[in-house]
Amino acid sequence: MKKKYLFIFIICYGIVFVCSAFAYHNKILHPIIDDKGHLLPIAVKSIKTATGEKELQQIVKDAKQSNDKLSIAGMQHSQGGQTLYPNAIIIDMKKYNKILHFDQKKKTITVQSGATWDDVQRYINPYGLAVKVMQSQNIFTIGGSLSVNVHGRDIRNDALIDTIHSFHLMNAKGEIINVSRTENKELFPYIIGGYGLFGIILDVTLQLTDDHLYVTNAKLIDYKNYRNYFEKEVIGNPKVEMHLARISVAPNSFLREMYVTDYILADNQEERAKYNHLKEDRMIGLPKFFLGLSRYSDWGKNAFWDIQKYYTNRMNGKLETRNNVMRSESAFMEYTSETRTEILQEYFVPTTEFSNYIDDLRAVLQKENMNLLNITIRYVSKNNHSVMSYSKENMFALVLLINQGKSKKDIQTTEEVVQKMIDVTLKHNGSYYLPYYSYPSKKQLLEAYPRSTEFFNMKREYDPEERFVNLFYEEYGK
Ligand SMILES: Cc1cc2nc3c(=O)[nH]c(=O)nc-3n(C[C@H](O)[C@H](O)[C@H](O)COP(=O)(O)OP(=O)(O)OC[C@H]3O[C@@H](n4cnc5c(N)ncnc54)[C@H](O)[C@@H]3O)c2cc1C
């Protein structure tokens, strides 16, 4: 009898051991990763890092040999699998991050593409220089930023693409080529805004500008007056160089109340040095607390909006350098939950359409049950230099922060609302931004990006073996 139990025990133990070893082996061999949207955990073949071109070349050549797919990852703040593909080799670019060359006189810098804007700012700030175009925050890599062709608070320089002198690209054959407006120029408008589908962007030479001192002007306005205000007081005033606005998502003033923040060249530029100490994420506790409240109740949303208004009002007259305006707080937005996540959407609408668009958007959202936490607004001027350009005209860009569940049903519910919002945006001759979750339909992509067929055809022409892929390509490119 005893022997029988011992035998059963050994068999069970053996099964548990084999299963654990298999799971461990699988996890090691096929790590599961996701991006910051947290809706797409995916098993990949491996994650490789590199600090130099030789290692990157080896990764690309080996993948060709073994016929593996490659996806490129920066900070992975894109949210629709733009850095992911099942069973692919993920090239993590973060360690490829040296500053290679800096020319103070010409105001240019050459950096490896895994460097972040923070790395660049820390390097150039002591020389009185600043980045021309980047996101509002500085946590992103240069490669990830080029690949989506970002925009930010600057209203005088167009899109990032216009601030790039040149870059080296490692293509699917492992060759390194220089790409600029004169060399391999046909590739330039495809790779910037090209979502990592043409190869690895290596080092990048960027045009910089002077780090100015700004005085902040903050004001509460009604959404109906925003366009006029912007045209007269913001774009119409050459001393305003940067701008940001917010529109209320609080039930008491939903999509009606706005406050604007303008950054106006200060008269006393010689005092810039007094203010050029780079700010760090400081004010985490209070905004995190109120953002937290706004997740769970209408009361919380009203309180969050009131506190934002109060805080903005206090900023009036504050002096701040360009470098500091371009490193706004992000840590307070961090959010972890087993069942929920926070995603972004961004819609571009011609400035001339703004108030009618807001009325239509409000009409859609008032019928839906979407947990909308915040909307910021920026300006992008007309620019078609990238094939996947989102700014067909001078546009306002609305960035929506949404709290949603991770379940299949929640994803489907969000998809329905997002598609309705995009329909409204397209009706107003707008477009939407591509680094986010693949909620938009293929038809909507074609309407927002009329050159997308040409873009995907060029990808296949340049990379016929489809070595560089990701879920964005899988969803829309085939
Ligand atoms: C909180 C938040 C705020 C944001 N604010 C703004 C904003 O103000 N303005 C704005 O324009 N966008 C904004 N975004 C979007 C953001 O700019 C993009 O998601 C950007 O791609 C993030 O950079 P990353 O380093 O995380 O890139 P990743 O997400 O890692 O990569 C993005 C794309 O670039 C490709 N890629 C990365 N590195 C390379 C490389 N070296 N060579 C070739 N391809 C590469 C990837 O394959 C992928 O397709 C915001 C996003 C978040 C989450």
PDB file of C-alpha atoms in Angstrom, residues 85-347:
ATOM      1  CA  TYR A  85       5.129  41.043 -33.429  1.00  0.00           C
ATOM      2  CA  PRO A  86       4.430  37.428 -32.396  1.00  0.00           C
ATOM      3  CA  ASN A  87       7.550  35.277 -32.236  1.00  0.00           C
ATOM      4  CA  ALA A  88       9.709  38.106 -33.595  1.00  0.00           C
ATOM      5  CA  ILE A  89      13.110  39.232 -32.381  1.00  0.00           C
ATOM      6  CA  ILE A  90      12.616  42.576 -30.635  1.00  0.00           C
ATOM      7  CA  ILE A  91      15.527  44.973 -31.016  1.00  0.00           C
ATOM      8  CA  ASP A  92      15.570  47.068 -27.860  1.00  0.00           C
ATOM      9  CA  MET A  93      17.337  50.305 -28.847  1.00  0.00           C
ATOM     10  CA  LYS A  94      17.658  51.869 -25.388  1.00  0.00           C
ATOM     11  CA  LYS A  95      21.348  51.051 -24.904  1.00  0.00           C
ATOM     12  CA  TYR A  96      22.271  52.513 -28.280  1.00  0.00           C
ATOM     13  CA  ASN A  97      22.182  56.004 -26.808  1.00  0.00           C
ATOM     14  CA  LYS A  98      25.439  57.937 -27.105  1.00  0.00           C
ATOM     15  CA  ILE A  99      25.785  61.565 -28.060  1.00  0.00           C
ATOM     16  CA  LEU A 100      28.202  61.395 -31.003  1.00  0.00           C
ATOM     17  CA  HIS A 101      28.790  64.961 -32.132  1.00  0.00           C
ATOM     18  CA  PHE A 102      27.765  68.461 -31.134  1.00  0.00           C
ATOM     19  CA  ASP A 103      28.381  71.689 -33.040  1.00  0.00           C
ATOM     20  CA  GLN A 104      27.503  74.668 -30.884  1.00  0.00           C
ATOM     21  CA  LYS A 105      27.986  77.186 -33.685  1.00  0.00           C
ATOM     22  CA  LYS A 106      25.855  75.386 -36.225  1.00  0.00           C
ATOM     23  CA  LYS A 107      23.440  74.343 -33.459  1.00  0.00           C
ATOM     24  CA  THR A 108      23.384  70.707 -34.485  1.00  0.00           C
ATOM     25  CA  ILE A 109      23.726  67.478 -32.560  1.00  0.00           C
ATOM     26  CA  THR A 110      24.230  63.878 -33.696  1.00  0.00           C
ATOM     27  CA  VAL A 111      22.876  61.188 -31.379  1.00  0.00           C
ATOM     28  CA  GLN A 112      22.326  57.467 -31.457  1.00  0.00           C
ATOM     29  CA  SER A 113      18.616  56.805 -31.852  1.00  0.00           C
ATOM     30  CA  GLY A 114      18.081  55.067 -28.494  1.00  0.00           C
ATOM     31  CA  ALA A 115      18.929  58.297 -26.651  1.00  0.00           C
ATOM     32  CA  THR A 116      15.972  60.108 -25.113  1.00  0.00           C
ATOM     33  CA  TRP A 117      15.093  63.788 -25.400  1.00  0.00           C
ATOM     34  CA  ASP A 118      16.112  64.018 -21.753  1.00  0.00           C
ATOM     35  CA  ASP A 119      19.646  62.880 -22.723  1.00  0.00           C
ATOM     36  CA  VAL A 120      19.747  65.559 -25.426  1.00  0.00           C
ATOM     37  CA  GLN A 121      18.400  68.292 -23.142  1.00  0.00           C
ATOM     38  CA  ARG A 122      20.929  67.527 -20.414  1.00  0.00           C
ATOM     39  CA  TYR A 123      23.741  67.767 -22.966  1.00  0.00           C
ATOM     40  CA  ILE A 124      22.724  70.994 -24.720  1.00  0.00           C
ATOM     41  CA  ASN A 125      21.160  72.985 -21.877  1.00  0.00           C
ATOM     42  CA  PRO A 126      24.519  74.302 -20.545  1.00  0.00           C
ATOM     43  CA  TYR A 127      25.220  75.718 -24.041  1.00  0.00           C
ATOM     44  CA  GLY A 128      21.989  77.725 -24.116  1.00  0.00           C
ATOM     45  CA  LEU A 129      20.465  75.514 -26.787  1.00  0.00           C
ATOM     46  CA  ALA A 130      17.182  73.617 -26.994  1.00  0.00           C
ATOM     47  CA  VAL A 131      15.316  71.121 -29.157  1.00  0.00           C
ATOM     48  CA  LYS A 132      13.175  72.608 -31.930  1.00  0.00           C
ATOM     49  CA  VAL A 133      10.372  70.044 -32.063  1.00  0.00           C
ATOM     50  CA  MET A 134       9.591  67.216 -29.667  1.00  0.00           C
ATOM     51  CA  GLN A 135       6.695  65.933 -27.582  1.00  0.00           C
ATOM     52  CA  SER A 136       5.517  67.808 -24.468  1.00  0.00           C
ATOM     53  CA  GLN A 137       7.445  65.281 -22.409  1.00  0.00           C
ATOM     54  CA  ASN A 138      11.039  64.182 -22.750  1.00  0.00           C
ATOM     55  CA  ILE A 139      10.784  60.467 -21.931  1.00  0.00           C
ATOM     56  CA  PHE A 140      10.807  59.194 -25.540  1.00  0.00           C
ATOM     57  CA  THR A 141      13.672  57.965 -27.728  1.00  0.00           C
ATOM     58  CA  ILE A 142      14.841  59.886 -30.766  1.00  0.00           C
ATOM     59  CA  GLY A 143      14.266  56.808 -32.995  1.00  0.00           C
ATOM     60  CA  GLY A 144      10.723  56.320 -31.709  1.00  0.00           C
ATOM     61  CA  SER A 145      10.025  60.031 -32.190  1.00  0.00           C
ATOM     62  CA  LEU A 146      11.323  60.116 -35.780  1.00  0.00           C
ATOM     63  CA  SER A 147       9.373  56.993 -36.634  1.00  0.00           C
ATOM     64  CA  VAL A 148       6.070  58.627 -35.674  1.00  0.00           C
ATOM     65  CA  ASN A 149       7.108  62.185 -36.720  1.00  0.00           C
ATOM     66  CA  VAL A 150       6.086  63.828 -33.469  1.00  0.00           C
ATOM     67  CA  HIS A 151       4.826  67.304 -32.660  1.00  0.00           C
ATOM     68  CA  GLY A 152       4.628  69.257 -29.418  1.00  0.00           C
ATOM     69  CA  ARG A 153       4.059  72.670 -27.882  1.00  0.00           C
ATOM     70  CA  ASP A 154       6.162  74.649 -30.353  1.00  0.00           C
ATOM     71  CA  ILE A 155       3.901  76.574 -32.754  1.00  0.00           C
ATOM     72  CA  ARG A 156       6.580  78.164 -34.947  1.00  0.00           C
ATOM     73  CA  ASN A 157       8.489  75.103 -36.162  1.00  0.00           C
ATOM     74  CA  ASP A 158       6.489  72.580 -38.128  1.00  0.00           C
ATOM     75  CA  ALA A 159       6.783  68.846 -37.577  1.00  0.00           C
ATOM     76  CA  LEU A 160       9.886  67.041 -36.358  1.00  0.00           C
ATOM     77  CA  ILE A 161      10.722  65.988 -39.940  1.00  0.00           C
ATOM     78  CA  ASP A 162      11.756  69.550 -40.793  1.00  0.00           C
ATOM     79  CA  THR A 163      14.335  69.633 -38.017  1.00  0.00           C
ATOM     80  CA  ILE A 164      16.192  66.497 -39.179  1.00  0.00           C
ATOM     81  CA  HIS A 165      19.339  67.047 -41.269  1.00  0.00           C
ATOM     82  CA  SER A 166      20.127  63.406 -41.908  1.00  0.00           C
ATOM     83  CA  PHE A 167      20.339  59.956 -40.354  1.00  0.00           C
ATOM     84  CA  HIS A 168      21.891  56.593 -41.050  1.00  0.00           C
ATOM     85  CA  LEU A 169      19.615  53.647 -41.699  1.00  0.00           C
ATOM     86  CA  MET A 170      20.411  49.953 -41.402  1.00  0.00           C
ATOM     87  CA  ASN A 171      18.199  48.224 -43.929  1.00  0.00           C
ATOM     88  CA  ALA A 172      16.991  44.621 -44.087  1.00  0.00           C
ATOM     89  CA  LYS A 173      20.197  43.535 -45.862  1.00  0.00           C
ATOM     90  CA  GLY A 174      22.256  44.904 -42.981  1.00  0.00           C
ATOM     91  CA  GLU A 175      23.593  47.720 -45.182  1.00  0.00           C
ATOM     92  CA  ILE A 176      24.128  51.170 -43.669  1.00  0.00           C
ATOM     93  CA  ILE A 177      23.039  54.104 -45.813  1.00  0.00           C
ATOM     94  CA  ASN A 178      22.912  57.830 -45.231  1.00  0.00           C
ATOM     95  CA  VAL A 179      19.481  59.389 -45.698  1.00  0.00           C
ATOM     96  CA  SER A 180      19.012  63.139 -46.097  1.00  0.00           C
ATOM     97  CA  ARG A 181      17.255  65.565 -48.399  1.00  0.00           C
ATOM     98  CA  THR A 182      20.025  65.009 -50.968  1.00  0.00           C
ATOM     99  CA  GLU A 183      21.230  61.425 -50.360  1.00  0.00           C
ATOM    100  CA  ASN A 184      18.732  58.559 -50.714  1.00  0.00           C
ATOM    101  CA  LYS A 185      16.249  61.388 -50.553  1.00  0.00           C
ATOM    102  CA  GLU A 186      13.365  59.276 -51.868  1.00  0.00           C
ATOM    103  CA  LEU A 187      13.409  57.348 -48.550  1.00  0.00           C
ATOM    104  CA  PHE A 188      13.395  60.405 -46.277  1.00  0.00           C
ATOM    105  CA  PRO A 189       9.602  61.022 -46.265  1.00  0.00           C
ATOM    106  CA  TYR A 190       8.825  57.324 -45.796  1.00  0.00           C
ATOM    107  CA  ILE A 191      11.173  56.585 -42.901  1.00  0.00           C
ATOM    108  CA  ILE A 192      10.249  59.667 -40.845  1.00  0.00           C
ATOM    109  CA  GLY A 193       6.750  58.687 -39.809  1.00  0.00           C
ATOM    110  CA  GLY A 194       7.539  55.162 -41.055  1.00  0.00           C
ATOM    111  CA  TYR A 195       6.935  53.192 -37.826  1.00  0.00           C
ATOM    112  CA  GLY A 196      10.168  51.196 -38.008  1.00  0.00           C
ATOM    113  CA  LEU A 197       9.145  49.385 -41.202  1.00  0.00           C
ATOM    114  CA  PHE A 198      12.127  50.361 -43.381  1.00  0.00           C
ATOM    115  CA  GLY A 199      14.978  49.431 -41.072  1.00  0.00           C
ATOM    116  CA  ILE A 200      16.816  50.664 -38.008  1.00  0.00           C
ATOM    117  CA  ILE A 201      17.389  54.389 -37.698  1.00  0.00           C
ATOM    118  CA  LEU A 202      20.941  54.639 -36.349  1.00  0.00           C
ATOM    119  CA  ASP A 203      22.461  58.024 -35.571  1.00  0.00           C
ATOM    120  CA  VAL A 204      20.435  61.168 -36.252  1.00  0.00           C
ATOM    121  CA  THR A 205      21.609  64.743 -36.842  1.00  0.00           C
ATOM    122  CA  LEU A 206      19.121  67.277 -35.504  1.00  0.00           C
ATOM    123  CA  GLN A 207      18.863  71.029 -35.894  1.00  0.00           C
ATOM    124  CA  LEU A 208      18.691  72.814 -32.543  1.00  0.00           C
ATOM    125  CA  THR A 209      17.552  76.301 -31.596  1.00  0.00           C
ATOM    126  CA  ASP A 210      18.217  78.830 -28.830  1.00  0.00           C
ATOM    127  CA  ASP A 211      16.903  78.143 -25.376  1.00  0.00           C
ATOM    128  CA  HIS A 212      14.600  81.104 -24.762  1.00  0.00           C
ATOM    129  CA  LEU A 213      13.092  82.469 -21.600  1.00  0.00           C
ATOM    130  CA  TYR A 214       9.304  82.672 -21.691  1.00  0.00           C
ATOM    131  CA  VAL A 215       6.719  84.363 -19.589  1.00  0.00           C
ATOM    132  CA  THR A 216       3.586  82.297 -19.134  1.00  0.00           C
ATOM    133  CA  ASN A 217       0.162  83.667 -19.971  1.00  0.00           C
ATOM    134  CA  ALA A 218      -2.717  81.508 -18.756  1.00  0.00           C
ATOM    135  CA  LYS A 219      -6.385  82.259 -19.320  1.00  0.00           C
ATOM    136  CA  LEU A 220      -9.806  80.671 -19.008  1.00  0.00           C
ATOM    137  CA  ILE A 221     -11.948  80.916 -22.163  1.00  0.00           C
ATOM    138  CA  ASP A 222     -15.073  79.484 -23.747  1.00  0.00           C
ATOM    139  CA  TYR A 223     -14.430  76.926 -26.509  1.00  0.00           C
ATOM    140  CA  LYS A 224     -16.363  79.115 -28.991  1.00  0.00           C
ATOM    141  CA  ASN A 225     -13.756  81.857 -28.619  1.00  0.00           C
ATOM    142  CA  TYR A 226     -10.725  79.589 -28.861  1.00  0.00           C
ATOM    143  CA  ARG A 227     -10.115  79.808 -32.607  1.00  0.00           C
ATOM    144  CA  ASN A 228     -10.308  83.618 -32.635  1.00  0.00           C
ATOM    145  CA  TYR A 229      -8.160  83.834 -29.536  1.00  0.00           C
ATOM    146  CA  PHE A 230      -5.580  81.534 -31.094  1.00  0.00           C
ATOM    147  CA  GLU A 231      -5.474  83.430 -34.374  1.00  0.00           C
ATOM    148  CA  LYS A 232      -5.155  86.875 -32.801  1.00  0.00           C
ATOM    149  CA  GLU A 233      -3.315  86.348 -29.543  1.00  0.00           C
ATOM    150  CA  VAL A 234      -1.245  83.259 -30.220  1.00  0.00           C
ATOM    151  CA  ILE A 235      -0.258  82.654 -33.842  1.00  0.00           C
ATOM    152  CA  GLY A 236      -0.865  86.347 -34.572  1.00  0.00           C
ATOM    153  CA  ASN A 237       1.627  87.432 -31.924  1.00  0.00           C
ATOM    154  CA  PRO A 238       5.188  86.651 -33.085  1.00  0.00           C
ATOM    155  CA  LYS A 239       6.386  86.731 -29.484  1.00  0.00           C
ATOM    156  CA  VAL A 240       4.367  83.626 -28.615  1.00  0.00           C
ATOM    157  CA  GLU A 241       6.474  80.584 -29.423  1.00  0.00           C
ATOM    158  CA  MET A 242       4.727  77.786 -27.550  1.00  0.00           C
ATOM    159  CA  HIS A 243       1.154  77.029 -26.648  1.00  0.00           C
ATOM    160  CA  LEU A 244      -1.018  74.428 -24.960  1.00  0.00           C
ATOM    161  CA  ALA A 245      -4.709  74.315 -24.127  1.00  0.00           C
ATOM    162  CA  ARG A 246      -7.047  72.064 -22.192  1.00  0.00           C
ATOM    163  CA  ILE A 247     -10.751  71.556 -22.624  1.00  0.00           C
ATOM    164  CA  SER A 248     -12.897  70.370 -19.738  1.00  0.00           C
ATOM    165  CA  VAL A 249     -14.043  66.769 -19.470  1.00  0.00           C
ATOM    166  CA  ALA A 250     -15.719  67.536 -16.116  1.00  0.00           C
ATOM    167  CA  PRO A 251     -19.515  67.031 -16.225  1.00  0.00           C
ATOM    168  CA  ASN A 252     -20.159  70.627 -15.037  1.00  0.00           C
ATOM    169  CA  SER A 253     -18.400  72.181 -18.032  1.00  0.00           C
ATOM    170  CA  PHE A 254     -18.026  69.236 -20.430  1.00  0.00           C
ATOM    171  CA  LEU A 255     -16.302  70.304 -23.677  1.00  0.00           C
ATOM    172  CA  ARG A 256     -17.152  73.955 -23.056  1.00  0.00           C
ATOM    173  CA  GLU A 257     -14.686  75.508 -20.649  1.00  0.00           C
ATOM    174  CA  MET A 258     -11.084  75.767 -21.748  1.00  0.00           C
ATOM    175  CA  TYR A 259      -7.925  77.224 -20.424  1.00  0.00           C
ATOM    176  CA  VAL A 260      -4.990  78.207 -22.553  1.00  0.00           C
ATOM    177  CA  THR A 261      -1.323  78.531 -21.715  1.00  0.00           C
ATOM    178  CA  ASP A 262       0.884  80.655 -23.961  1.00  0.00           C
ATOM    179  CA  TYR A 263       4.646  80.938 -23.664  1.00  0.00           C
ATOM    180  CA  ILE A 264       5.670  84.454 -24.664  1.00  0.00           C
ATOM    181  CA  LEU A 265       9.257  85.576 -25.263  1.00  0.00           C
ATOM    182  CA  ALA A 266      10.304  87.399 -22.113  1.00  0.00           C
ATOM    183  CA  ASP A 267      11.804  90.884 -22.450  1.00  0.00           C
ATOM    184  CA  ASN A 268      14.753  90.039 -20.241  1.00  0.00           C
ATOM    185  CA  GLN A 269      16.376  87.191 -22.222  1.00  0.00           C
ATOM    186  CA  GLU A 270      19.728  87.922 -20.562  1.00  0.00           C
ATOM    187  CA  GLU A 271      18.220  86.555 -17.340  1.00  0.00           C
ATOM    188  CA  ARG A 272      17.670  83.108 -18.850  1.00  0.00           C
ATOM    189  CA  ALA A 273      20.650  81.643 -17.003  1.00  0.00           C
ATOM    190  CA  LYS A 274      18.865  82.335 -13.704  1.00  0.00           C
ATOM    191  CA  TYR A 275      16.068  79.964 -14.725  1.00  0.00           C
ATOM    192  CA  ASN A 276      17.874  77.323 -16.760  1.00  0.00           C
ATOM    193  CA  HIS A 277      18.239  74.694 -14.060  1.00  0.00           C
ATOM    194  CA  LEU A 278      16.492  71.665 -15.604  1.00  0.00           C
ATOM    195  CA  LYS A 279      13.359  70.791 -13.663  1.00  0.00           C
ATOM    196  CA  GLU A 280      12.666  67.237 -12.545  1.00  0.00           C
ATOM    197  CA  ASP A 281       9.313  65.515 -11.947  1.00  0.00           C
ATOM    198  CA  ARG A 282       8.431  67.208  -8.623  1.00  0.00           C
ATOM    199  CA  MET A 283       4.694  67.759  -8.306  1.00  0.00           C
ATOM    200  CA  ILE A 284       3.692  64.100  -8.367  1.00  0.00           C
ATOM    201  CA  GLY A 285       1.508  63.679  -5.249  1.00  0.00           C
ATOM    202  CA  LEU A 286      -1.252  66.257  -5.733  1.00  0.00           C
ATOM    203  CA  PRO A 287      -2.026  65.817  -9.456  1.00  0.00           C
ATOM    204  CA  LYS A 288      -1.767  62.019  -9.022  1.00  0.00           C
ATOM    205  CA  PHE A 289      -4.323  62.191  -6.192  1.00  0.00           C
ATOM    206  CA  PHE A 290      -6.824  64.314  -8.159  1.00  0.00           C
ATOM    207  CA  LEU A 291      -6.320  62.340 -11.386  1.00  0.00           C
ATOM    208  CA  GLY A 292      -6.983  59.248  -9.265  1.00  0.00           C
ATOM    209  CA  LEU A 293     -10.254  60.749  -7.954  1.00  0.00           C
ATOM    210  CA  SER A 294     -11.348  61.658 -11.457  1.00  0.00           C
ATOM    211  CA  ARG A 295     -11.064  58.008 -12.525  1.00  0.00           C
ATOM    212  CA  TYR A 296     -13.890  56.953 -10.257  1.00  0.00           C
ATOM    213  CA  SER A 297     -16.549  59.670 -10.088  1.00  0.00           C
ATOM    214  CA  ASP A 298     -18.072  62.721 -11.732  1.00  0.00           C
ATOM    215  CA  TRP A 299     -17.384  64.548  -8.497  1.00  0.00           C
ATOM    216  CA  GLY A 300     -13.690  63.640  -8.898  1.00  0.00           C
ATOM    217  CA  LYS A 301     -13.697  64.902 -12.494  1.00  0.00           C
ATOM    218  CA  ASN A 302     -15.153  68.266 -11.437  1.00  0.00           C
ATOM    219  CA  ALA A 303     -12.619  68.527  -8.607  1.00  0.00           C
ATOM    220  CA  PHE A 304      -9.711  67.645 -10.956  1.00  0.00           C
ATOM    221  CA  TRP A 305     -10.788  70.314 -13.446  1.00  0.00           C
ATOM    222  CA  ASP A 306     -11.096  72.927 -10.678  1.00  0.00           C
ATOM    223  CA  ILE A 307      -7.650  72.118  -9.350  1.00  0.00           C
ATOM    224  CA  GLN A 308      -6.181  72.261 -12.866  1.00  0.00           C
ATOM    225  CA  LYS A 309      -7.723  75.715 -13.374  1.00  0.00           C
ATOM    226  CA  TYR A 310      -6.390  76.900 -10.046  1.00  0.00           C
ATOM    227  CA  TYR A 311      -2.910  75.568 -10.779  1.00  0.00           C
ATOM    228  CA  THR A 312      -2.831  77.076 -14.293  1.00  0.00           C
ATOM    229  CA  ASN A 313      -3.925  80.435 -12.969  1.00  0.00           C
ATOM    230  CA  ARG A 314      -1.052  80.349 -10.529  1.00  0.00           C
ATOM    231  CA  MET A 315       1.344  79.839 -13.463  1.00  0.00           C
ATOM    232  CA  ASN A 316       0.398  83.264 -14.870  1.00  0.00           C
ATOM    233  CA  GLY A 317       3.462  85.441 -15.191  1.00  0.00           C
ATOM    234  CA  LYS A 318       5.832  82.600 -14.343  1.00  0.00           C
ATOM    235  CA  LEU A 319       9.193  82.643 -16.121  1.00  0.00           C
ATOM    236  CA  GLU A 320      10.322  79.358 -17.622  1.00  0.00           C
ATOM    237  CA  THR A 321      12.950  78.324 -20.177  1.00  0.00           C
ATOM    238  CA  ARG A 322      12.102  76.501 -23.390  1.00  0.00           C
ATOM    239  CA  ASN A 323      13.979  73.417 -22.189  1.00  0.00           C
ATOM    240  CA  ASN A 324      11.837  73.326 -19.062  1.00  0.00           C
ATOM    241  CA  VAL A 325       8.576  73.837 -20.950  1.00  0.00           C
ATOM    242  CA  MET A 326       9.612  70.831 -23.044  1.00  0.00           C
ATOM    243  CA  ARG A 327      10.092  68.500 -20.082  1.00  0.00           C
ATOM    244  CA  SER A 328       6.678  68.551 -18.522  1.00  0.00           C
ATOM    245  CA  GLU A 329       5.743  66.158 -15.732  1.00  0.00           C
ATOM    246  CA  SER A 330       4.775  62.604 -16.651  1.00  0.00           C
ATOM    247  CA  ALA A 331       5.281  60.488 -13.520  1.00  0.00           C
ATOM    248  CA  PHE A 332       1.913  61.531 -12.018  1.00  0.00           C
ATOM    249  CA  MET A 333       0.156  59.820 -14.967  1.00  0.00           C
ATOM    250  CA  GLU A 334       1.616  56.389 -14.208  1.00  0.00           C
ATOM    251  CA  TYR A 335      -1.166  53.916 -13.533  1.00  0.00           C
ATOM    252  CA  THR A 336      -1.159  50.205 -12.782  1.00  0.00           C
ATOM    253  CA  SER A 337      -4.172  47.943 -12.516  1.00  0.00           C
ATOM    254  CA  GLU A 338      -4.725  44.251 -13.221  1.00  0.00           C
ATOM    255  CA  THR A 339      -7.973  44.855 -15.053  1.00  0.00           C
ATOM    256  CA  ARG A 340      -7.789  48.395 -16.421  1.00  0.00           C
ATOM    257  CA  THR A 341      -5.379  50.563 -18.375  1.00  0.00           C
ATOM    258  CA  GLU A 342      -5.057  54.102 -19.679  1.00  0.00           C
ATOM    259  CA  ILE A 343      -4.777  54.805 -23.360  1.00  0.00           C
ATOM    260  CA  LEU A 344      -4.405  57.845 -25.563  1.00  0.00           C
ATOM    261  CA  GLN A 345      -6.207  58.916 -28.680  1.00  0.00           C
ATOM    262  CA  GLU A 346      -5.308  61.970 -30.748  1.00  0.00           C
ATOM    263  CA  TYR A 347      -7.485  63.720 -33.304  1.00  0.00           C
TER     264      TYR A 347
END
